[in-house]
Short mmCIF file of C-alpha atoms in Angstrom, two decimals:
data_model
loop_
_atom_site.label_atom_id
_atom_site.label_comp_id
_atom_site.label_asym_id
_atom_site.label_seq_id
_atom_site.Cartn_x
_atom_site.Cartn_y
_atom_site.Cartn_z
CA VAL A 293 -94.72 -33.53 11.21
CA TYR A 294 -90.90 -34.97 9.07
CA LYS A 295 -92.42 -38.03 8.92
CA ARG A 296 -95.46 -36.70 6.70
CA GLN A 297 -94.25 -33.70 5.10
CA ILE A 298 -91.53 -37.11 3.28
CA LEU A 299 -94.46 -39.45 2.66
CA ALA A 300 -96.62 -36.57 1.00
CA ARG A 301 -93.44 -35.65 -1.55
CA ALA A 302 -91.89 -38.91 -0.90
CA ASN A 303 -92.35 -38.89 -5.36
CA LEU A 304 -91.05 -35.58 -6.46
CA MET A 305 -87.68 -36.61 -6.42
CA PRO A 306 -85.79 -38.65 -9.20
CA ASP A 307 -85.55 -42.04 -8.18
CA VAL A 308 -81.60 -41.63 -6.19
CA ALA A 309 -81.80 -45.69 -6.08
CA GLU A 310 -81.19 -44.86 -9.36
CA LYS A 311 -79.43 -42.66 -9.24
CA ALA A 312 -77.06 -44.35 -7.18
CA LYS A 313 -77.48 -46.72 -9.53
CA LYS A 314 -75.14 -44.51 -12.34
CA ALA A 315 -72.20 -44.03 -9.51
CA GLU A 316 -72.34 -40.44 -11.55
CA THR A 317 -73.58 -36.89 -9.86
CA GLY A 318 -75.30 -33.91 -10.78
CA ARG A 319 -73.08 -31.01 -12.86
CA VAL A 320 -73.18 -28.54 -10.31
CA ILE A 321 -72.56 -24.93 -11.73
CA ALA A 322 -71.44 -21.75 -8.77
CA VAL A 323 -72.85 -17.68 -10.50
CA VAL A 324 -69.58 -15.91 -8.79
CA ALA A 325 -70.00 -11.19 -8.91
CA PRO A 326 -68.11 -9.42 -7.05
CA LYS A 327 -70.18 -7.29 -5.81
CA GLY A 328 -74.51 -7.48 -5.44
CA GLY A 329 -76.48 -4.58 -8.80
CA SER A 330 -74.75 -7.30 -10.84
CA GLY A 331 -76.95 -9.49 -12.53
CA LYS A 332 -76.31 -12.68 -10.99
CA THR A 333 -79.26 -13.63 -9.88
CA ALA A 334 -80.84 -13.21 -12.93
CA LEU A 335 -78.87 -15.04 -14.41
CA SER A 336 -78.98 -17.52 -12.01
CA VAL A 337 -83.51 -18.17 -11.88
CA ASN A 338 -83.08 -18.41 -16.09
CA LEU A 339 -80.75 -20.32 -15.73
CA ALA A 340 -82.02 -22.26 -14.15
CA VAL A 341 -85.57 -22.87 -15.01
CA ALA A 342 -83.66 -22.87 -18.92
CA LEU A 343 -82.63 -26.02 -17.77
CA ALA A 344 -85.37 -27.22 -15.86
CA GLN A 345 -87.20 -26.40 -19.53
CA ARG A 346 -84.85 -29.25 -21.70
CA HIS A 347 -84.50 -31.94 -18.35
CA PRO A 348 -87.80 -31.69 -16.29
CA ALA A 349 -87.30 -33.19 -12.61
CA LYS A 350 -83.72 -32.84 -12.47
CA ALA A 351 -82.08 -29.61 -12.93
CA SER A 352 -82.18 -28.38 -9.44
CA LEU A 353 -81.05 -24.37 -7.51
CA LEU A 354 -79.72 -23.57 -4.45
CA ASP A 355 -79.98 -19.93 -2.77
CA LEU A 356 -76.98 -19.85 -0.83
CA ASP A 357 -77.10 -15.92 -0.94
CA LEU A 358 -77.89 -16.69 2.87
CA LEU A 359 -77.56 -13.08 4.05
CA PHE A 360 -80.73 -11.36 1.35
CA GLY A 361 -81.16 -14.75 -1.55
CA ASP A 362 -83.94 -12.92 -3.15
CA VAL A 363 -84.76 -15.85 -5.30
CA THR A 364 -87.83 -16.52 -3.53
CA ASN A 365 -89.13 -13.74 -4.39
CA SER A 366 -87.36 -14.04 -8.60
CA LEU A 367 -89.96 -17.83 -9.17
CA LEU A 368 -93.17 -16.69 -6.78
CA LEU A 369 -92.54 -19.40 -4.57
CA ASN A 370 -93.69 -20.11 -0.65
CA PRO A 371 -91.00 -22.34 0.62
CA GLU A 372 -91.76 -24.03 3.47
CA HIS A 373 -88.59 -24.47 4.38
CA SER A 374 -85.04 -23.63 3.80
CA ILE A 375 -81.35 -24.50 3.95
CA ALA A 376 -81.71 -23.09 8.16
CA ASP A 377 -83.82 -25.96 8.78
CA ALA A 378 -80.69 -28.86 8.34
CA ILE A 379 -78.53 -26.19 10.86
CA ASP A 380 -79.86 -29.11 14.30
CA ALA A 381 -80.23 -31.55 11.91
CA PRO A 382 -77.74 -34.26 12.35
CA MET A 383 -77.00 -34.25 9.41
CA LEU A 384 -78.29 -33.93 5.53
CA ASP A 385 -79.76 -37.15 4.24
CA SER A 386 -81.56 -37.61 1.32
CA THR A 387 -84.57 -37.95 2.86
CA LEU A 388 -84.47 -34.82 4.96
CA LEU A 389 -83.64 -33.11 1.68
CA LYS A 390 -87.27 -34.23 0.00
CA VAL A 391 -88.80 -32.22 2.81
CA LEU A 392 -86.67 -29.41 2.41
CA LEU A 393 -86.64 -28.38 -1.27
CA THR A 394 -89.65 -26.57 -2.30
CA ARG A 395 -90.87 -27.40 -5.84
CA ARG A 396 -91.05 -24.44 -8.97
CA GLU A 397 -94.72 -25.59 -11.18
CA ARG A 398 -93.39 -29.25 -12.70
CA ASP A 399 -89.54 -28.99 -13.44
CA LEU A 400 -87.69 -27.15 -11.42
CA PHE A 401 -86.73 -27.90 -7.33
CA VAL A 402 -85.42 -25.52 -4.68
CA LEU A 403 -83.18 -24.82 -2.11
CA THR A 404 -84.19 -21.90 -0.54
CA ALA A 405 -82.12 -19.06 1.32
CA PRO A 406 -83.15 -18.38 4.93
CA ASP A 407 -86.21 -15.28 5.32
CA SER A 408 -83.63 -14.80 8.44
CA PRO A 409 -80.19 -13.09 7.93
CA ALA A 410 -79.45 -14.62 11.76
CA LEU A 411 -80.23 -18.40 10.10
CA GLY A 412 -78.31 -17.00 7.42
CA GLU A 413 -74.78 -16.81 9.30
CA MET A 414 -75.26 -20.51 10.96
CA VAL A 415 -74.96 -21.42 7.89
CA THR A 416 -72.15 -24.34 8.01
CA ASP A 417 -69.16 -25.00 5.48
CA ASP A 418 -70.76 -28.36 5.87
CA LEU A 419 -73.56 -27.93 5.50
CA VAL A 420 -73.11 -26.30 2.46
CA ASN A 421 -71.41 -29.31 0.91
CA SER A 422 -73.66 -31.79 2.73
CA ALA A 423 -76.02 -29.95 0.47
CA ILE A 424 -74.84 -28.90 -2.70
CA ASP A 425 -73.89 -33.22 -2.45
CA GLY A 426 -77.34 -33.78 -1.44
CA LEU A 427 -78.43 -31.92 -4.76
CA SER A 428 -75.95 -33.13 -7.11
CA SER A 429 -76.59 -36.92 -6.35
CA GLN A 430 -79.49 -36.65 -7.51
CA PHE A 431 -80.09 -33.79 -10.13
CA ASP A 432 -78.82 -33.92 -13.57
CA TYR A 433 -78.35 -29.43 -13.02
CA VAL A 434 -77.39 -27.77 -9.55
CA VAL A 435 -77.17 -24.21 -9.76
CA VAL A 436 -76.13 -22.30 -7.43
CA ASP A 437 -76.56 -18.22 -5.88
CA THR A 438 -73.67 -17.35 -4.25
CA ALA A 439 -73.66 -14.39 -2.04
CA ALA A 440 -71.85 -11.20 -3.65
CA GLY A 441 -67.71 -11.07 -3.01
CA LEU A 442 -66.19 -14.07 -1.90
CA THR A 443 -67.25 -15.20 1.48
CA GLU A 444 -66.73 -18.27 3.11
CA VAL A 445 -69.86 -19.57 1.56
CA THR A 446 -68.93 -18.37 -1.49
CA LEU A 447 -65.97 -20.20 -1.17
CA ALA A 448 -67.70 -23.86 -0.52
CA ALA A 449 -69.39 -24.27 -3.55
CA VAL A 450 -66.71 -22.64 -5.94
CA ASP A 451 -64.57 -25.54 -4.45
CA LYS A 452 -67.80 -27.96 -4.87
CA ALA A 453 -68.11 -26.27 -8.34
CA ASP A 454 -67.33 -28.17 -11.71
CA ASP A 455 -68.31 -24.50 -13.60
CA ILE A 456 -67.51 -21.51 -12.42
CA ILE A 457 -69.93 -18.51 -14.07
CA PHE A 458 -68.33 -14.82 -13.39
CA ILE A 459 -70.87 -11.62 -14.33
CA CYS A 460 -70.32 -8.80 -13.45
CA ASP A 461 -71.49 -4.91 -15.60
CA MET A 462 -69.25 -2.55 -17.81
CA SER A 463 -68.74 -0.69 -14.19
CA VAL A 464 -64.68 0.48 -13.34
CA SER A 465 -65.76 -1.15 -10.03
CA ALA A 466 -67.23 -3.87 -10.81
CA VAL A 467 -65.36 -5.35 -13.77
CA ARG A 468 -62.16 -4.57 -11.01
CA GLY A 469 -63.70 -6.62 -7.83
CA LEU A 470 -64.27 -9.28 -10.66
CA HIS A 471 -60.34 -9.13 -11.03
CA LYS A 472 -60.37 -9.44 -7.18
CA VAL A 473 -61.95 -11.52 -7.36
CA ILE A 474 -60.74 -13.90 -9.64
CA SER A 475 -57.15 -12.99 -8.59
CA ALA A 476 -57.69 -14.45 -5.11
CA LEU A 477 -59.80 -18.09 -6.03
CA HIS A 478 -55.43 -18.61 -8.15
CA THR A 479 -54.30 -17.96 -5.50
CA LEU A 480 -56.04 -20.94 -3.19
CA GLU A 481 -55.87 -22.74 -6.37
CA MET A 482 -59.17 -22.99 -6.62
CA LEU A 483 -59.35 -22.57 -10.07
CA ARG A 484 -57.97 -25.61 -11.16
CA GLU A 485 -59.59 -28.53 -13.31
CA LYS A 486 -63.20 -25.92 -13.41
CA LYS A 487 -64.65 -25.29 -16.21
CA ARG A 488 -65.24 -20.66 -16.37
CA HIS A 489 -67.46 -18.71 -18.76
CA PHE A 490 -68.06 -15.06 -18.13
CA VAL A 491 -70.79 -13.59 -18.91
CA LEU A 492 -71.60 -9.88 -19.38
CA ASN A 493 -73.98 -8.02 -18.38
CA ARG A 494 -75.21 -4.43 -20.06
CA ALA A 495 -72.78 -5.38 -21.95
CA ASP A 496 -73.77 -2.43 -24.80
CA SER A 497 -73.56 0.43 -22.52
CA LYS A 498 -72.46 3.47 -23.59
CA VAL A 499 -69.81 3.59 -20.22
CA GLY A 500 -66.28 5.08 -21.54
CA ILE A 501 -64.25 1.28 -21.88
CA ASN A 502 -65.62 -1.41 -24.59
CA ILE A 503 -65.39 -5.00 -24.36
CA SER A 504 -61.40 -5.36 -24.96
CA ASP A 505 -60.86 -3.53 -21.75
CA VAL A 506 -62.42 -5.72 -19.65
CA GLU A 507 -61.74 -8.49 -20.90
CA SER A 508 -57.53 -7.79 -21.02
CA ALA A 509 -58.17 -6.37 -17.60
CA VAL A 510 -60.42 -9.53 -15.91
CA GLY A 511 -58.08 -12.14 -18.44
CA MET A 512 -60.52 -14.63 -19.88
CA SER A 513 -62.36 -14.18 -22.73
CA VAL A 514 -66.44 -12.99 -22.51
CA ASP A 515 -68.25 -16.03 -23.53
CA VAL A 516 -72.46 -14.38 -23.42
CA ARG A 517 -72.59 -10.10 -23.35
CA VAL A 518 -76.11 -9.44 -22.03
CA PRO A 519 -77.06 -6.71 -23.33
CA SER A 520 -79.63 -3.44 -21.11
CA SER A 521 -83.06 -4.16 -20.26
CA ARG A 522 -85.27 -2.92 -18.07
CA LEU A 523 -87.23 -5.73 -18.37
CA VAL A 524 -84.47 -7.92 -16.18
CA PRO A 525 -85.93 -5.59 -13.00
CA ARG A 526 -89.56 -5.85 -14.63
CA SER A 527 -89.42 -9.65 -14.82
CA MET A 528 -87.53 -9.68 -11.44
CA ASN A 529 -90.08 -7.75 -9.15
CA GLU A 530 -92.96 -10.05 -10.97
CA GLY A 531 -91.32 -13.36 -10.00
CA THR A 532 -91.00 -14.13 -13.26
CA PRO A 533 -88.12 -15.59 -14.97
CA LEU A 534 -87.78 -13.35 -18.60
CA ILE A 535 -86.85 -16.28 -20.59
CA GLU A 536 -91.40 -17.35 -19.65
CA SER A 537 -92.41 -13.31 -19.46
CA SER A 538 -90.29 -12.49 -23.34
CA PRO A 539 -88.28 -15.67 -24.48
CA LYS A 540 -87.47 -13.83 -27.58
CA SER A 541 -86.01 -10.52 -25.68
CA PRO A 542 -82.86 -9.79 -27.25
CA VAL A 543 -82.48 -10.53 -23.43
CA ALA A 544 -83.79 -13.43 -22.96
CA ARG A 545 -81.18 -15.28 -25.52
CA ALA A 546 -78.63 -14.43 -24.44
CA PHE A 547 -79.82 -16.08 -21.20
CA LEU A 548 -80.56 -18.84 -23.50
CA GLU A 549 -77.45 -18.76 -24.53
CA VAL A 550 -75.99 -19.22 -21.45
CA ALA A 551 -78.18 -22.75 -20.52
CA SER A 552 -77.20 -24.31 -24.17
CA ILE A 553 -73.42 -23.87 -22.53
CA PHE A 554 -74.58 -26.81 -20.34
CA SER A 555 -77.34 -28.20 -22.49
CA PRO A 556 -77.09 -27.58 -25.46
CA LEU A 557 -79.78 -28.40 -28.52
CA ASP A 558 -79.91 -27.90 -32.14
CA GLY A 559 -78.26 -25.53 -31.88
CA SER A 560 -80.35 -22.88 -33.31
CA ASP A 561 -80.68 -21.07 -29.99
CA THR A 562 -76.85 -20.30 -29.43
CA VAL A 563 -77.10 -18.53 -33.58
CA LYS A 564 -79.74 -16.87 -32.78
CA ALA A 565 -78.30 -15.27 -29.73
CA ARG A 566 -75.80 -14.57 -31.66
CA ARG A 567 -76.94 -13.09 -34.40
CA TRP A 568 -79.01 -10.31 -32.74
CA ARG A 569 -75.56 -9.70 -30.70
CA SER A 570 -73.60 -8.42 -33.99
#
């Protein structure tokens, strides 16, 4: 069965040998949030799709929320395999990785989380490391949607990441939680040589604290402010990323501003987003 699948998908991914000749690896971007409901998956999905639009077939998305991952539903995918199918494999090589990936339309490749939380519990740190190494050896961009908080798997992803996007909303509990997450990573010395970015979700919320309070509590300046919008949960329920369903909306422009951190175009996305925000 695997042999037939391998042959069927042989041309889906970029040429591994050609990538190896370049002696380079892709940029690994881990999206980290202190708690569920922070907008982590919405950001991860829209960021990955935006990078895939700009770099067709060179971007990938890894769902490491292994117990309750929602990337599959957010992109209306029907995967035949997930990362859990490599649990008993001797090693996760490029051939097996081709089988496990799900292709969304023409541009984005996704390694999904298992449907069963029980299988998710069986995914080891070593398997996560192998998956990230495999993806970064074959794609220019690897966006990792981590589980909320600091699980062992999330720590493994942070350790492998080149960039970390921290995201929280304007609630006091989320801000305090993010402060604890960043402090813990500093204590573990896991933020050295990492590029860090701070995305503030629902940044226009009137909840008794302002953005300067958030920045002071977290210890980082906000890079991108994402406004509140009912379009976000609707797009997640419909399985269509917001940058596709409502590309001119303020939220979509904010997501594109995040993408421009990693893949600048002519600067127009960032300028438009900042102009609207002002």
